[in-house]
Amino acid sequence: MELTLIARVRDGLILATSIEGSDGGDTNLVKYSNQAKMLFKKLNNAPQMQSIESGPYMFHYVIKQSICCLCLCQHSFPRKLAFAYLEDVSQEFLNQNATRIDQVARPYHFLEFDQYIQQAKKKYVDRNR
């Protein structure tokens, strides 16, 4: 998993993020991050879960209540595992922050949530090995 973003569905405001470069980092990660931000702007009538191909990667996302949790994975990463990860991360985010999501005015307000994202990412990536 290269990238995880959590955004508010109604306006696409990014609430939390975690970027993990692989093997020295991918300079295209900025490009994929920008693609993810564009996806967030089109969520109002989107399916609750979806996978979208983008070059050598796949975007997977789930919409839960007022948030969208999205990750960018290599094609070889199992889709089922990616969605299990997204369910885990989105549920924990809502457990910790549900009452504060609508009041947030600035992007990346919940940066401290990166710690949980990193733990969950490690758990699910290790399951794939």
Short mmCIF file of N, CA and C in Angstrom, two decimals:
data_model
loop_
_atom_site.label_atom_id
_atom_site.label_comp_id
_atom_site.label_asym_id
_atom_site.label_seq_id
_atom_site.Cartn_x
_atom_site.Cartn_y
_atom_site.Cartn_z
N MET A 1 0.84 -1.18 0.00
CA MET A 1 0.00 0.00 0.00
C MET A 1 0.88 1.24 0.00
N GLU A 2 0.65 2.06 -0.97
CA GLU A 2 1.51 3.23 -1.16
C GLU A 2 0.94 4.49 -0.53
N LEU A 3 -0.38 4.56 -0.44
CA LEU A 3 -1.03 5.81 -0.06
C LEU A 3 -2.37 5.48 0.58
N THR A 4 -2.70 6.18 1.65
CA THR A 4 -4.03 6.08 2.26
C THR A 4 -4.50 7.50 2.53
N LEU A 5 -5.72 7.80 2.14
CA LEU A 5 -6.32 9.11 2.38
C LEU A 5 -7.72 8.93 2.93
N ILE A 6 -8.10 9.81 3.84
CA ILE A 6 -9.47 9.84 4.36
C ILE A 6 -10.00 11.23 4.09
N ALA A 7 -11.18 11.30 3.47
CA ALA A 7 -11.76 12.59 3.12
C ALA A 7 -13.23 12.64 3.51
N ARG A 8 -13.72 13.85 3.69
CA ARG A 8 -15.14 14.07 3.96
C ARG A 8 -15.88 13.99 2.62
N VAL A 9 -16.96 13.23 2.57
CA VAL A 9 -17.66 12.98 1.32
C VAL A 9 -18.30 14.25 0.76
N ARG A 10 -18.92 15.05 1.59
CA ARG A 10 -19.71 16.18 1.07
C ARG A 10 -18.90 17.21 0.30
N ASP A 11 -17.62 17.38 0.65
CA ASP A 11 -16.82 18.41 -0.04
C ASP A 11 -15.42 17.95 -0.46
N GLY A 12 -15.07 16.70 -0.16
CA GLY A 12 -13.76 16.18 -0.57
C GLY A 12 -12.60 16.65 0.28
N LEU A 13 -12.87 17.33 1.40
CA LEU A 13 -11.80 17.82 2.27
C LEU A 13 -11.03 16.64 2.85
N ILE A 14 -9.71 16.64 2.66
CA ILE A 14 -8.88 15.55 3.18
C ILE A 14 -8.70 15.75 4.68
N LEU A 15 -9.04 14.71 5.43
CA LEU A 15 -9.00 14.77 6.89
C LEU A 15 -7.73 14.14 7.45
N ALA A 16 -7.25 13.07 6.82
CA ALA A 16 -6.06 12.36 7.29
C ALA A 16 -5.38 11.69 6.10
N THR A 17 -4.09 11.44 6.25
CA THR A 17 -3.34 10.81 5.17
C THR A 17 -2.16 10.03 5.71
N SER A 18 -1.70 9.11 4.89
CA SER A 18 -0.48 8.38 5.18
C SER A 18 0.12 7.96 3.85
N ILE A 19 1.35 8.36 3.60
CA ILE A 19 2.02 8.03 2.35
C ILE A 19 3.23 7.17 2.66
N GLU A 20 3.33 6.07 1.95
CA GLU A 20 4.43 5.13 2.16
C GLU A 20 5.08 4.85 0.83
N GLY A 21 6.24 5.41 0.59
CA GLY A 21 6.96 5.13 -0.65
C GLY A 21 7.57 3.75 -0.60
N SER A 22 7.65 3.09 -1.74
CA SER A 22 8.24 1.75 -1.78
C SER A 22 9.59 1.80 -2.48
N ASP A 23 10.55 1.10 -1.95
CA ASP A 23 11.88 0.98 -2.55
C ASP A 23 12.46 2.34 -2.94
N GLY A 24 12.58 3.22 -1.96
CA GLY A 24 13.18 4.52 -2.23
C GLY A 24 12.18 5.56 -2.66
N GLY A 25 10.92 5.20 -2.72
CA GLY A 25 9.89 6.17 -3.04
C GLY A 25 9.59 6.25 -4.51
N ASP A 26 8.37 6.54 -4.82
CA ASP A 26 7.91 6.66 -6.19
C ASP A 26 7.63 8.13 -6.46
N THR A 27 8.33 8.71 -7.43
CA THR A 27 8.14 10.12 -7.73
C THR A 27 6.75 10.39 -8.30
N ASN A 28 6.07 9.35 -8.76
CA ASN A 28 4.72 9.51 -9.29
C ASN A 28 3.66 9.56 -8.19
N LEU A 29 4.06 9.38 -6.93
CA LEU A 29 3.09 9.36 -5.85
C LEU A 29 2.31 10.67 -5.76
N VAL A 30 2.95 11.78 -6.09
CA VAL A 30 2.26 13.07 -6.10
C VAL A 30 1.15 13.04 -7.14
N LYS A 31 1.45 12.45 -8.30
CA LYS A 31 0.44 12.33 -9.37
C LYS A 31 -0.76 11.53 -8.88
N TYR A 32 -0.50 10.41 -8.21
CA TYR A 32 -1.59 9.56 -7.73
C TYR A 32 -2.35 10.23 -6.58
N SER A 33 -1.64 10.97 -5.76
CA SER A 33 -2.30 11.72 -4.69
C SER A 33 -3.25 12.76 -5.29
N ASN A 34 -2.83 13.42 -6.34
CA ASN A 34 -3.69 14.39 -7.02
C ASN A 34 -4.89 13.71 -7.67
N GLN A 35 -4.69 12.50 -8.23
CA GLN A 35 -5.81 11.75 -8.80
C GLN A 35 -6.81 11.40 -7.70
N ALA A 36 -6.31 11.02 -6.54
CA ALA A 36 -7.19 10.68 -5.42
C ALA A 36 -8.02 11.90 -5.01
N LYS A 37 -7.39 13.06 -4.97
CA LYS A 37 -8.11 14.29 -4.61
C LYS A 37 -9.21 14.58 -5.62
N MET A 38 -8.94 14.31 -6.90
CA MET A 38 -9.97 14.51 -7.93
C MET A 38 -11.12 13.53 -7.72
N LEU A 39 -10.80 12.29 -7.35
CA LEU A 39 -11.85 11.30 -7.06
C LEU A 39 -12.74 11.77 -5.92
N PHE A 40 -12.13 12.35 -4.89
CA PHE A 40 -12.90 12.81 -3.73
C PHE A 40 -13.93 13.87 -4.12
N LYS A 41 -13.64 14.64 -5.14
CA LYS A 41 -14.56 15.70 -5.58
C LYS A 41 -15.80 15.13 -6.27
N LYS A 42 -15.77 13.84 -6.65
CA LYS A 42 -16.87 13.23 -7.41
C LYS A 42 -17.60 12.14 -6.64
N LEU A 43 -17.60 12.21 -5.32
CA LEU A 43 -18.12 11.11 -4.50
C LEU A 43 -19.62 11.14 -4.23
N ASN A 44 -20.28 12.25 -4.48
CA ASN A 44 -21.68 12.37 -4.04
C ASN A 44 -22.59 11.24 -4.49
N ASN A 45 -22.49 10.78 -5.71
CA ASN A 45 -23.35 9.69 -6.19
C ASN A 45 -22.55 8.43 -6.51
N ALA A 46 -21.39 8.31 -5.91
CA ALA A 46 -20.49 7.18 -6.19
C ALA A 46 -20.94 5.92 -5.44
N PRO A 47 -20.56 4.73 -5.94
CA PRO A 47 -20.84 3.49 -5.21
C PRO A 47 -20.15 3.50 -3.85
N GLN A 48 -20.66 2.71 -2.91
CA GLN A 48 -20.10 2.67 -1.55
C GLN A 48 -18.71 2.05 -1.50
N MET A 49 -18.38 1.18 -2.44
CA MET A 49 -17.03 0.62 -2.56
C MET A 49 -16.72 0.48 -4.03
N GLN A 50 -15.46 0.71 -4.35
CA GLN A 50 -15.08 0.61 -5.75
C GLN A 50 -13.56 0.46 -5.86
N SER A 51 -13.15 -0.16 -6.96
CA SER A 51 -11.74 -0.23 -7.33
C SER A 51 -11.58 0.43 -8.69
N ILE A 52 -10.53 1.24 -8.83
CA ILE A 52 -10.30 1.97 -10.06
C ILE A 52 -8.84 1.78 -10.46
N GLU A 53 -8.62 1.33 -11.68
CA GLU A 53 -7.26 1.10 -12.18
C GLU A 53 -6.61 2.43 -12.55
N SER A 54 -5.33 2.56 -12.21
CA SER A 54 -4.57 3.74 -12.57
C SER A 54 -3.12 3.33 -12.80
N GLY A 55 -2.78 3.08 -14.05
CA GLY A 55 -1.42 2.64 -14.37
C GLY A 55 -1.11 1.31 -13.69
N PRO A 56 0.05 1.23 -13.03
CA PRO A 56 0.43 -0.02 -12.37
C PRO A 56 -0.24 -0.21 -11.01
N TYR A 57 -1.13 0.69 -10.65
CA TYR A 57 -1.77 0.67 -9.33
C TYR A 57 -3.28 0.53 -9.43
N MET A 58 -3.88 0.28 -8.28
CA MET A 58 -5.33 0.26 -8.14
C MET A 58 -5.70 1.18 -6.97
N PHE A 59 -6.67 2.05 -7.21
CA PHE A 59 -7.30 2.78 -6.11
C PHE A 59 -8.44 1.90 -5.62
N HIS A 60 -8.54 1.73 -4.32
CA HIS A 60 -9.69 1.07 -3.71
C HIS A 60 -10.26 2.07 -2.71
N TYR A 61 -11.58 2.17 -2.64
CA TYR A 61 -12.15 3.05 -1.62
C TYR A 61 -13.44 2.48 -1.07
N VAL A 62 -13.76 2.91 0.16
CA VAL A 62 -15.05 2.63 0.78
C VAL A 62 -15.60 3.94 1.31
N ILE A 63 -16.91 4.07 1.23
CA ILE A 63 -17.59 5.22 1.81
C ILE A 63 -18.38 4.72 3.00
N LYS A 64 -18.13 5.31 4.16
CA LYS A 64 -18.85 4.97 5.39
C LYS A 64 -19.33 6.26 6.01
N GLN A 65 -20.62 6.33 6.24
CA GLN A 65 -21.23 7.52 6.83
C GLN A 65 -20.77 8.76 6.06
N SER A 66 -20.03 9.65 6.69
CA SER A 66 -19.67 10.92 6.05
C SER A 66 -18.25 10.95 5.51
N ILE A 67 -17.55 9.80 5.52
CA ILE A 67 -16.16 9.79 5.06
C ILE A 67 -15.93 8.78 3.94
N CYS A 68 -14.86 9.03 3.20
CA CYS A 68 -14.36 8.08 2.21
C CYS A 68 -12.93 7.74 2.59
N CYS A 69 -12.65 6.46 2.67
CA CYS A 69 -11.30 6.00 2.96
C CYS A 69 -10.77 5.33 1.69
N LEU A 70 -9.63 5.79 1.22
CA LEU A 70 -9.09 5.35 -0.06
C LEU A 70 -7.64 4.90 0.12
N CYS A 71 -7.26 3.85 -0.59
CA CYS A 71 -5.85 3.44 -0.60
C CYS A 71 -5.41 3.18 -2.04
N LEU A 72 -4.13 3.31 -2.25
CA LEU A 72 -3.50 3.02 -3.53
C LEU A 72 -2.59 1.82 -3.33
N CYS A 73 -2.84 0.76 -4.11
CA CYS A 73 -2.07 -0.48 -3.97
C CYS A 73 -1.55 -0.91 -5.34
N GLN A 74 -0.51 -1.72 -5.32
CA GLN A 74 -0.06 -2.33 -6.56
C GLN A 74 -1.11 -3.35 -7.00
N HIS A 75 -1.15 -3.62 -8.30
CA HIS A 75 -2.12 -4.58 -8.85
C HIS A 75 -2.08 -5.92 -8.14
N SER A 76 -0.90 -6.34 -7.71
CA SER A 76 -0.74 -7.66 -7.12
C SER A 76 -1.32 -7.77 -5.71
N PHE A 77 -1.62 -6.64 -5.07
CA PHE A 77 -2.18 -6.69 -3.71
C PHE A 77 -3.63 -7.15 -3.79
N PRO A 78 -4.01 -8.16 -3.00
CA PRO A 78 -5.37 -8.72 -3.08
C PRO A 78 -6.46 -7.69 -2.77
N ARG A 79 -7.43 -7.61 -3.65
CA ARG A 79 -8.55 -6.67 -3.52
C ARG A 79 -9.30 -6.87 -2.20
N LYS A 80 -9.54 -8.14 -1.87
CA LYS A 80 -10.28 -8.46 -0.64
C LYS A 80 -9.54 -7.93 0.60
N LEU A 81 -8.23 -8.06 0.60
CA LEU A 81 -7.42 -7.58 1.72
C LEU A 81 -7.42 -6.05 1.77
N ALA A 82 -7.38 -5.41 0.62
CA ALA A 82 -7.43 -3.94 0.57
C ALA A 82 -8.74 -3.43 1.16
N PHE A 83 -9.85 -4.08 0.82
CA PHE A 83 -11.14 -3.64 1.37
C PHE A 83 -11.27 -3.94 2.86
N ALA A 84 -10.68 -5.03 3.32
CA ALA A 84 -10.67 -5.32 4.76
C ALA A 84 -9.89 -4.23 5.50
N TYR A 85 -8.76 -3.83 4.93
CA TYR A 85 -7.95 -2.75 5.50
C TYR A 85 -8.75 -1.45 5.55
N LEU A 86 -9.42 -1.10 4.45
CA LEU A 86 -10.19 0.14 4.40
C LEU A 86 -11.34 0.13 5.40
N GLU A 87 -12.00 -1.02 5.55
CA GLU A 87 -13.08 -1.14 6.54
C GLU A 87 -12.54 -0.91 7.94
N ASP A 88 -11.40 -1.52 8.24
CA ASP A 88 -10.76 -1.38 9.54
C ASP A 88 -10.42 0.09 9.81
N VAL A 89 -9.71 0.71 8.88
CA VAL A 89 -9.26 2.09 9.07
C VAL A 89 -10.44 3.06 9.16
N SER A 90 -11.42 2.91 8.28
CA SER A 90 -12.56 3.83 8.29
C SER A 90 -13.37 3.69 9.57
N GLN A 91 -13.56 2.46 10.04
CA GLN A 91 -14.33 2.25 11.27
C GLN A 91 -13.61 2.86 12.47
N GLU A 92 -12.31 2.65 12.55
CA GLU A 92 -11.54 3.23 13.67
C GLU A 92 -11.53 4.75 13.60
N PHE A 93 -11.43 5.30 12.39
CA PHE A 93 -11.47 6.76 12.25
C PHE A 93 -12.80 7.31 12.75
N LEU A 94 -13.89 6.65 12.37
CA LEU A 94 -15.21 7.09 12.83
C LEU A 94 -15.35 6.92 14.34
N ASN A 95 -14.83 5.83 14.89
CA ASN A 95 -14.90 5.62 16.34
C ASN A 95 -14.21 6.76 17.09
N GLN A 96 -13.09 7.22 16.56
CA GLN A 96 -12.32 8.26 17.23
C GLN A 96 -12.81 9.68 16.94
N ASN A 97 -13.37 9.90 15.75
CA ASN A 97 -13.58 11.28 15.30
C ASN A 97 -14.97 11.62 14.77
N ALA A 98 -15.92 10.72 14.80
CA ALA A 98 -17.22 10.93 14.15
C ALA A 98 -17.89 12.24 14.55
N THR A 99 -17.80 12.62 15.80
CA THR A 99 -18.50 13.83 16.25
C THR A 99 -17.81 15.12 15.81
N ARG A 100 -16.57 15.02 15.34
CA ARG A 100 -15.81 16.23 14.98
C ARG A 100 -15.68 16.44 13.47
N ILE A 101 -16.07 15.47 12.67
CA ILE A 101 -15.83 15.53 11.22
C ILE A 101 -16.48 16.74 10.57
N ASP A 102 -17.72 17.04 10.91
CA ASP A 102 -18.43 18.14 10.26
C ASP A 102 -17.91 19.52 10.64
N GLN A 103 -17.24 19.64 11.79
CA GLN A 103 -16.75 20.95 12.23
C GLN A 103 -15.40 21.33 11.62
N VAL A 104 -14.70 20.37 11.05
CA VAL A 104 -13.35 20.62 10.52
C VAL A 104 -13.41 21.56 9.32
N ALA A 105 -12.52 22.58 9.34
CA ALA A 105 -12.48 23.55 8.25
C ALA A 105 -11.19 23.47 7.43
N ARG A 106 -10.15 22.88 8.00
CA ARG A 106 -8.86 22.83 7.31
C ARG A 106 -8.48 21.39 6.97
N PRO A 107 -7.78 21.22 5.84
CA PRO A 107 -7.36 19.87 5.47
C PRO A 107 -6.34 19.30 6.45
N TYR A 108 -6.27 17.98 6.48
CA TYR A 108 -5.30 17.23 7.30
C TYR A 108 -5.45 17.51 8.80
N HIS A 109 -6.66 17.80 9.23
CA HIS A 109 -6.92 18.12 10.64
C HIS A 109 -6.57 16.95 11.56
N PHE A 110 -6.75 15.73 11.08
CA PHE A 110 -6.55 14.55 11.93
C PHE A 110 -5.22 13.85 11.60
N LEU A 111 -4.15 14.61 11.48
CA LEU A 111 -2.85 14.04 11.14
C LEU A 111 -2.38 12.98 12.13
N GLU A 112 -2.79 13.13 13.39
CA GLU A 112 -2.37 12.15 14.41
C GLU A 112 -2.92 10.76 14.12
N PHE A 113 -3.93 10.65 13.28
CA PHE A 113 -4.50 9.35 12.94
C PHE A 113 -3.54 8.53 12.08
N ASP A 114 -2.51 9.17 11.54
CA ASP A 114 -1.49 8.46 10.75
C ASP A 114 -0.89 7.29 11.53
N GLN A 115 -0.76 7.44 12.83
CA GLN A 115 -0.19 6.37 13.65
C GLN A 115 -1.03 5.10 13.54
N TYR A 116 -2.36 5.25 13.62
CA TYR A 116 -3.23 4.07 13.48
C TYR A 116 -3.15 3.51 12.06
N ILE A 117 -3.14 4.39 11.07
CA ILE A 117 -3.05 3.94 9.68
C ILE A 117 -1.78 3.10 9.47
N GLN A 118 -0.66 3.57 10.01
CA GLN A 118 0.60 2.83 9.86
C GLN A 118 0.52 1.44 10.49
N GLN A 119 -0.09 1.35 11.68
CA GLN A 119 -0.24 0.05 12.36
C GLN A 119 -1.12 -0.89 11.54
N ALA A 120 -2.24 -0.37 11.06
CA ALA A 120 -3.17 -1.19 10.27
C ALA A 120 -2.51 -1.62 8.96
N LYS A 121 -1.81 -0.70 8.33
CA LYS A 121 -1.14 -1.00 7.06
C LYS A 121 -0.15 -2.15 7.24
N LYS A 122 0.63 -2.08 8.29
CA LYS A 122 1.62 -3.13 8.56
C LYS A 122 0.93 -4.48 8.77
N LYS A 123 -0.16 -4.46 9.53
CA LYS A 123 -0.91 -5.70 9.80
C LYS A 123 -1.42 -6.33 8.51
N TYR A 124 -2.00 -5.54 7.63
CA TYR A 124 -2.58 -6.08 6.40
C TYR A 124 -1.53 -6.43 5.35
N VAL A 125 -0.45 -5.67 5.29
CA VAL A 125 0.63 -6.00 4.35
C VAL A 125 1.30 -7.30 4.80
N ASP A 126 1.49 -7.46 6.12
CA ASP A 126 2.08 -8.70 6.64
C ASP A 126 1.21 -9.91 6.35
N ARG A 127 -0.11 -9.73 6.36
CA ARG A 127 -1.03 -10.83 6.03
C ARG A 127 -0.86 -11.30 4.59
N ASN A 128 -0.41 -10.39 3.75
CA ASN A 128 -0.27 -10.71 2.33
C ASN A 128 1.04 -11.46 2.03
N ARG A 129 1.93 -11.53 2.98
CA ARG A 129 3.24 -12.18 2.73
C ARG A 129 3.17 -13.66 2.95
#
